């Protein structure tokens, strides 16, 4: 029997059939993580930092390195194609100490974060600028000590006790001057081994 509005009934019936055929909504297969890399002291964005993901949320094919992201002028980055699990991010840039998520001090440990949904927004990674130590080494007579190896010894705490470990070295020039670059912020002793 055909009556006015029959086409409307047919359209509604067709729509219901399509919804039923689709079934339950599937969860997304991959997640996207967005964040920003900033200077830990000034809070200014750091452009050109390389952000590398690691952990169970990173999908790796045999022989393929994990996808990395480069920060833009606002320090922002995007990591795509993550799955459920945990991810740790490491940011690297010349002139800065390597940094991870939730790191509270230079050289400190960071934490991984869980990936549970399709989107993880507003991750912040703080980086500390590297420093250098320079000076002049003189002999007993006050003349420049030339060609002498000078070493930095960073201070660490092990079981609550202060310890110094061997670090980077430099050699004095013809004026007795030395410079040890790319040191993580911290406390150092300088010695001549």
PDB file of C-alpha atoms in Angstrom:
ATOM      1  CA  UNK A   1       0.000   0.000   0.000  1.00  0.00           C
ATOM      2  CA  UNK A   2       1.441   3.377  -0.989  1.00  0.00           C
ATOM      3  CA  UNK A   3       0.418   6.459   0.930  1.00  0.00           C
ATOM      4  CA  UNK A   4       1.707  10.024   1.138  1.00  0.00           C
ATOM      5  CA  UNK A   5       5.000  10.238   2.978  1.00  0.00           C
ATOM      6  CA  UNK A   6       5.890   6.637   2.167  1.00  0.00           C
ATOM      7  CA  UNK A   7       9.280   7.697   0.954  1.00  0.00           C
ATOM      8  CA  UNK A   8       9.972   9.243   4.368  1.00  0.00           C
ATOM      9  CA  UNK A   9       9.158   5.968   6.089  1.00  0.00           C
ATOM     10  CA  UNK A  10      11.446   4.148   3.664  1.00  0.00           C
ATOM     11  CA  UNK A  11      14.334   6.658   4.312  1.00  0.00           C
ATOM     12  CA  UNK A  12      13.970   6.258   8.071  1.00  0.00           C
ATOM     13  CA  UNK A  13      13.937   2.503   7.714  1.00  0.00           C
ATOM     14  CA  UNK A  14      17.089   2.592   5.582  1.00  0.00           C
ATOM     15  CA  UNK A  15      18.886   4.785   8.124  1.00  0.00           C
ATOM     16  CA  UNK A  16      18.053   2.387  10.932  1.00  0.00           C
ATOM     17  CA  UNK A  17      19.384  -0.516   8.940  1.00  0.00           C
ATOM     18  CA  UNK A  18      22.695   1.304   8.324  1.00  0.00           C
ATOM     19  CA  UNK A  19      23.176   2.141  12.013  1.00  0.00           C
ATOM     20  CA  UNK A  20      22.466  -1.425  13.071  1.00  0.00           C
ATOM     21  CA  UNK A  21      24.819  -2.829  10.422  1.00  0.00           C
ATOM     22  CA  UNK A  22      27.659  -0.555  11.606  1.00  0.00           C
ATOM     23  CA  UNK A  23      27.695  -2.122  15.077  1.00  0.00           C
ATOM     24  CA  UNK A  24      29.556  -0.732  18.093  1.00  0.00           C
ATOM     25  CA  UNK A  25      31.928   2.170  17.562  1.00  0.00           C
ATOM     26  CA  UNK A  26      35.512   0.947  17.470  1.00  0.00           C
ATOM     27  CA  UNK A  27      38.215   2.608  19.543  1.00  0.00           C
ATOM     28  CA  UNK A  28      40.894   4.422  17.551  1.00  0.00           C
ATOM     29  CA  UNK A  29      43.907   2.331  16.598  1.00  0.00           C
ATOM     30  CA  UNK A  30      46.397   5.139  17.119  1.00  0.00           C
ATOM     31  CA  UNK A  31      46.876   8.146  19.354  1.00  0.00           C
ATOM     32  CA  UNK A  32      48.395  11.581  18.830  1.00  0.00           C
ATOM     33  CA  UNK A  33      50.470  13.385  21.456  1.00  0.00           C
ATOM     34  CA  UNK A  34      51.071  17.143  21.341  1.00  0.00           C
ATOM     35  CA  UNK A  35      53.373  19.188  23.491  1.00  0.00           C
ATOM     36  CA  UNK A  36      55.901  21.942  23.877  1.00  0.00           C
ATOM     37  CA  UNK A  37      59.606  22.181  24.715  1.00  0.00           C
ATOM     38  CA  UNK A  38      60.613  25.188  26.850  1.00  0.00           C
ATOM     39  CA  UNK A  39      63.677  26.589  28.592  1.00  0.00           C
ATOM     40  CA  UNK A  40      63.453  25.507  32.248  1.00  0.00           C
ATOM     41  CA  UNK A  41      64.565  28.908  33.571  1.00  0.00           C
ATOM     42  CA  UNK A  42      63.017  31.463  31.202  1.00  0.00           C
ATOM     43  CA  UNK A  43      60.013  29.302  30.103  1.00  0.00           C
ATOM     44  CA  UNK A  44      60.617  30.495  26.520  1.00  0.00           C
ATOM     45  CA  UNK A  45      59.907  28.009  23.719  1.00  0.00           C
ATOM     46  CA  UNK A  46      62.849  26.122  22.234  1.00  0.00           C
ATOM     47  CA  UNK A  47      62.698  25.811  18.454  1.00  0.00           C
ATOM     48  CA  UNK A  48      64.589  23.066  16.631  1.00  0.00           C
ATOM     49  CA  UNK A  49      64.646  20.522  19.463  1.00  0.00           C
ATOM     50  CA  UNK A  50      64.352  16.863  18.459  1.00  0.00           C
ATOM     51  CA  UNK A  51      61.749  14.913  20.460  1.00  0.00           C
ATOM     52  CA  UNK A  52      62.078  11.110  20.419  1.00  0.00           C
ATOM     53  CA  UNK A  53      59.423   8.729  21.827  1.00  0.00           C
ATOM     54  CA  UNK A  54      60.191   5.378  23.482  1.00  0.00           C
ATOM     55  CA  UNK A  55      58.153   2.790  25.367  1.00  0.00           C
ATOM     56  CA  UNK A  56      55.343   0.319  24.879  1.00  0.00           C
ATOM     57  CA  UNK A  57      53.130   2.892  23.112  1.00  0.00           C
ATOM     58  CA  UNK A  58      55.606   3.298  20.261  1.00  0.00           C
ATOM     59  CA  UNK A  59      54.895   1.109  17.249  1.00  0.00           C
ATOM     60  CA  UNK A  60      58.153  -0.186  15.821  1.00  0.00           C
ATOM     61  CA  UNK A  61      58.752  -2.209  12.719  1.00  0.00           C
ATOM     62  CA  UNK A  62      61.887  -4.383  12.604  1.00  0.00           C
ATOM     63  CA  UNK A  63      64.908  -2.278  11.671  1.00  0.00           C
ATOM     64  CA  UNK A  64      62.970   1.012  11.795  1.00  0.00           C
ATOM     65  CA  UNK A  65      63.792   3.804  14.242  1.00  0.00           C
ATOM     66  CA  UNK A  66      60.923   5.400  16.189  1.00  0.00           C
ATOM     67  CA  UNK A  67      59.381   8.499  14.616  1.00  0.00           C
ATOM     68  CA  UNK A  68      60.857  11.732  15.916  1.00  0.00           C
ATOM     69  CA  UNK A  69      59.476  15.260  15.874  1.00  0.00           C
ATOM     70  CA  UNK A  70      61.171  18.623  15.425  1.00  0.00           C
ATOM     71  CA  UNK A  71      59.811  21.547  17.451  1.00  0.00           C
ATOM     72  CA  UNK A  72      58.557  24.599  15.558  1.00  0.00           C
ATOM     73  CA  UNK A  73      59.212  28.271  16.375  1.00  0.00           C
ATOM     74  CA  UNK A  74      56.778  28.063  19.305  1.00  0.00           C
ATOM     75  CA  UNK A  75      58.506  24.964  20.704  1.00  0.00           C
ATOM     76  CA  UNK A  76      55.519  22.796  19.742  1.00  0.00           C
ATOM     77  CA  UNK A  77      55.717  19.214  18.510  1.00  0.00           C
ATOM     78  CA  UNK A  78      53.354  16.396  17.488  1.00  0.00           C
ATOM     79  CA  UNK A  79      53.974  12.637  17.828  1.00  0.00           C
ATOM     80  CA  UNK A  80      51.521  10.455  15.895  1.00  0.00           C
ATOM     81  CA  UNK A  81      50.737   6.764  15.545  1.00  0.00           C
ATOM     82  CA  UNK A  82      51.052   5.809  19.219  1.00  0.00           C
ATOM     83  CA  UNK A  83      49.093   2.886  20.643  1.00  0.00           C
ATOM     84  CA  UNK A  84      47.834   2.214  24.164  1.00  0.00           C
ATOM     85  CA  UNK A  85      50.683   1.813  26.624  1.00  0.00           C
ATOM     86  CA  UNK A  86      53.332   4.094  28.110  1.00  0.00           C
ATOM     87  CA  UNK A  87      55.563   6.579  26.332  1.00  0.00           C
ATOM     88  CA  UNK A  88      58.677   8.435  27.471  1.00  0.00           C
ATOM     89  CA  UNK A  89      59.861  11.445  25.478  1.00  0.00           C
ATOM     90  CA  UNK A  90      63.434  12.715  25.245  1.00  0.00           C
ATOM     91  CA  UNK A  91      64.200  16.186  23.897  1.00  0.00           C
ATOM     92  CA  UNK A  92      67.639  17.006  22.503  1.00  0.00           C
ATOM     93  CA  UNK A  93      69.179  20.224  21.189  1.00  0.00           C
ATOM     94  CA  UNK A  94      72.738  21.485  20.925  1.00  0.00           C
ATOM     95  CA  UNK A  95      73.550  23.787  23.820  1.00  0.00           C
ATOM     96  CA  UNK A  96      71.032  22.104  26.136  1.00  0.00           C
ATOM     97  CA  UNK A  97      71.145  19.072  28.412  1.00  0.00           C
ATOM     98  CA  UNK A  98      68.921  16.204  27.193  1.00  0.00           C
ATOM     99  CA  UNK A  99      65.558  16.310  28.957  1.00  0.00           C
ATOM    100  CA  UNK A 100      62.536  14.066  29.518  1.00  0.00           C
ATOM    101  CA  UNK A 101      58.908  14.469  30.597  1.00  0.00           C
ATOM    102  CA  UNK A 102      58.424  15.486  34.254  1.00  0.00           C
ATOM    103  CA  UNK A 103      62.150  16.011  34.830  1.00  0.00           C
ATOM    104  CA  UNK A 104      62.594  18.388  37.774  1.00  0.00           C
ATOM    105  CA  UNK A 105      66.316  19.123  37.594  1.00  0.00           C
ATOM    106  CA  UNK A 106      69.175  18.796  35.119  1.00  0.00           C
ATOM    107  CA  UNK A 107      70.404  15.218  34.994  1.00  0.00           C
ATOM    108  CA  UNK A 108      67.339  14.057  36.941  1.00  0.00           C
ATOM    109  CA  UNK A 109      65.106  11.232  35.894  1.00  0.00           C
ATOM    110  CA  UNK A 110      61.824  11.724  34.089  1.00  0.00           C
ATOM    111  CA  UNK A 111      58.705   9.614  33.907  1.00  0.00           C
ATOM    112  CA  UNK A 112      56.715   7.970  31.182  1.00  0.00           C
ATOM    113  CA  UNK A 113      53.082   8.891  30.639  1.00  0.00           C
ATOM    114  CA  UNK A 114      50.164   6.591  29.836  1.00  0.00           C
ATOM    115  CA  UNK A 115      48.502   6.607  26.435  1.00  0.00           C
ATOM    116  CA  UNK A 116      44.874   5.618  26.985  1.00  0.00           C
ATOM    117  CA  UNK A 117      42.884   7.597  24.412  1.00  0.00           C
ATOM    118  CA  UNK A 118      43.165   8.997  20.922  1.00  0.00           C
ATOM    119  CA  UNK A 119      44.713  12.292  22.015  1.00  0.00           C
ATOM    120  CA  UNK A 120      47.211  13.385  24.683  1.00  0.00           C
ATOM    121  CA  UNK A 121      47.461  17.193  24.694  1.00  0.00           C
ATOM    122  CA  UNK A 122      49.710  19.759  26.346  1.00  0.00           C
ATOM    123  CA  UNK A 123      52.808  17.802  27.357  1.00  0.00           C
ATOM    124  CA  UNK A 124      55.655  20.083  28.470  1.00  0.00           C
ATOM    125  CA  UNK A 125      59.343  19.192  28.445  1.00  0.00           C
ATOM    126  CA  UNK A 126      61.710  21.576  30.239  1.00  0.00           C
ATOM    127  CA  UNK A 127      65.333  21.825  29.101  1.00  0.00           C
ATOM    128  CA  UNK A 128      68.312  23.365  30.887  1.00  0.00           C
ATOM    129  CA  UNK A 129      71.071  25.179  28.999  1.00  0.00           C
ATOM    130  CA  UNK A 130      74.512  23.646  29.156  1.00  0.00           C
ATOM    131  CA  UNK A 131      77.324  25.665  30.664  1.00  0.00           C
ATOM    132  CA  UNK A 132      81.068  25.791  30.467  1.00  0.00           C
ATOM    133  CA  UNK A 133      83.912  26.216  32.919  1.00  0.00           C
ATOM    134  CA  UNK A 134      87.041  28.096  31.903  1.00  0.00           C
ATOM    135  CA  UNK A 135      90.128  29.311  33.655  1.00  0.00           C
ATOM    136  CA  UNK A 136      93.867  29.743  33.539  1.00  0.00           C
ATOM    137  CA  UNK A 137      96.397  27.296  34.911  1.00  0.00           C
ATOM    138  CA  UNK A 138      99.732  28.707  36.131  1.00  0.00           C
ATOM    139  CA  UNK A 139     102.840  26.917  37.377  1.00  0.00           C
ATOM    140  CA  UNK A 140     104.751  27.671  40.605  1.00  0.00           C
ATOM    141  CA  UNK A 141     106.585  30.590  38.985  1.00  0.00           C
ATOM    142  CA  UNK A 142     103.332  32.180  37.748  1.00  0.00           C
ATOM    143  CA  UNK A 143     103.952  31.222  34.116  1.00  0.00           C
ATOM    144  CA  UNK A 144     101.218  29.631  31.949  1.00  0.00           C
ATOM    145  CA  UNK A 145     101.078  25.821  32.237  1.00  0.00           C
ATOM    146  CA  UNK A 146     100.912  24.767  28.568  1.00  0.00           C
ATOM    147  CA  UNK A 147      99.443  21.473  27.317  1.00  0.00           C
ATOM    148  CA  UNK A 148      98.133  20.318  30.704  1.00  0.00           C
ATOM    149  CA  UNK A 149      94.961  18.214  30.862  1.00  0.00           C
ATOM    150  CA  UNK A 150      92.283  19.707  33.141  1.00  0.00           C
ATOM    151  CA  UNK A 151      89.247  17.659  34.170  1.00  0.00           C
ATOM    152  CA  UNK A 152      85.785  18.516  35.498  1.00  0.00           C
ATOM    153  CA  UNK A 153      84.384  16.264  38.243  1.00  0.00           C
ATOM    154  CA  UNK A 154      80.574  16.540  38.529  1.00  0.00           C
ATOM    155  CA  UNK A 155      79.067  16.116  41.983  1.00  0.00           C
ATOM    156  CA  UNK A 156      76.459  13.395  42.486  1.00  0.00           C
ATOM    157  CA  UNK A 157      74.659  12.114  45.537  1.00  0.00           C
ATOM    158  CA  UNK A 158      74.879   8.354  46.023  1.00  0.00           C
ATOM    159  CA  UNK A 159      72.992   6.911  49.013  1.00  0.00           C
ATOM    160  CA  UNK A 160      72.782  10.413  50.471  1.00  0.00           C
ATOM    161  CA  UNK A 161      76.544  11.016  50.264  1.00  0.00           C
ATOM    162  CA  UNK A 162      78.310  13.532  48.065  1.00  0.00           C
ATOM    163  CA  UNK A 163      80.445  11.873  45.370  1.00  0.00           C
ATOM    164  CA  UNK A 164      82.484  13.231  42.478  1.00  0.00           C
ATOM    165  CA  UNK A 165      82.959  11.269  39.288  1.00  0.00           C
ATOM    166  CA  UNK A 166      85.356  11.833  36.384  1.00  0.00           C
ATOM    167  CA  UNK A 167      83.896  14.099  33.711  1.00  0.00           C
ATOM    168  CA  UNK A 168      84.938  15.926  30.553  1.00  0.00           C
ATOM    169  CA  UNK A 169      88.467  17.213  30.031  1.00  0.00           C
ATOM    170  CA  UNK A 170      90.267  20.031  28.223  1.00  0.00           C
ATOM    171  CA  UNK A 171      93.916  20.867  27.527  1.00  0.00           C
ATOM    172  CA  UNK A 172      95.454  24.253  28.308  1.00  0.00           C
ATOM    173  CA  UNK A 173      96.596  26.402  25.392  1.00  0.00           C
ATOM    174  CA  UNK A 174      99.799  28.459  25.036  1.00  0.00           C
ATOM    175  CA  UNK A 175      98.423  30.999  27.541  1.00  0.00           C
ATOM    176  CA  UNK A 176      97.577  28.317  30.120  1.00  0.00           C
ATOM    177  CA  UNK A 177      93.855  28.806  29.450  1.00  0.00           C
ATOM    178  CA  UNK A 178      91.293  26.014  29.257  1.00  0.00           C
ATOM    179  CA  UNK A 179      87.578  25.752  28.563  1.00  0.00           C
ATOM    180  CA  UNK A 180      85.375  22.725  29.264  1.00  0.00           C
ATOM    181  CA  UNK A 181      82.093  23.153  27.298  1.00  0.00           C
ATOM    182  CA  UNK A 182      78.684  21.425  27.279  1.00  0.00           C
ATOM    183  CA  UNK A 183      78.403  20.765  30.998  1.00  0.00           C
ATOM    184  CA  UNK A 184      74.999  20.061  32.511  1.00  0.00           C
ATOM    185  CA  UNK A 185      74.089  22.649  35.133  1.00  0.00           C
ATOM    186  CA  UNK A 186      75.333  21.518  38.530  1.00  0.00           C
ATOM    187  CA  UNK A 187      78.286  21.596  40.890  1.00  0.00           C
ATOM    188  CA  UNK A 188      81.764  20.632  39.693  1.00  0.00           C
ATOM    189  CA  UNK A 189      85.267  20.352  41.077  1.00  0.00           C
ATOM    190  CA  UNK A 190      88.151  21.067  38.688  1.00  0.00           C
ATOM    191  CA  UNK A 191      91.377  19.113  38.921  1.00  0.00           C
ATOM    192  CA  UNK A 192      94.586  18.232  37.138  1.00  0.00           C
ATOM    193  CA  UNK A 193      94.811  14.424  37.084  1.00  0.00           C
TER     194      UNK A 193
END
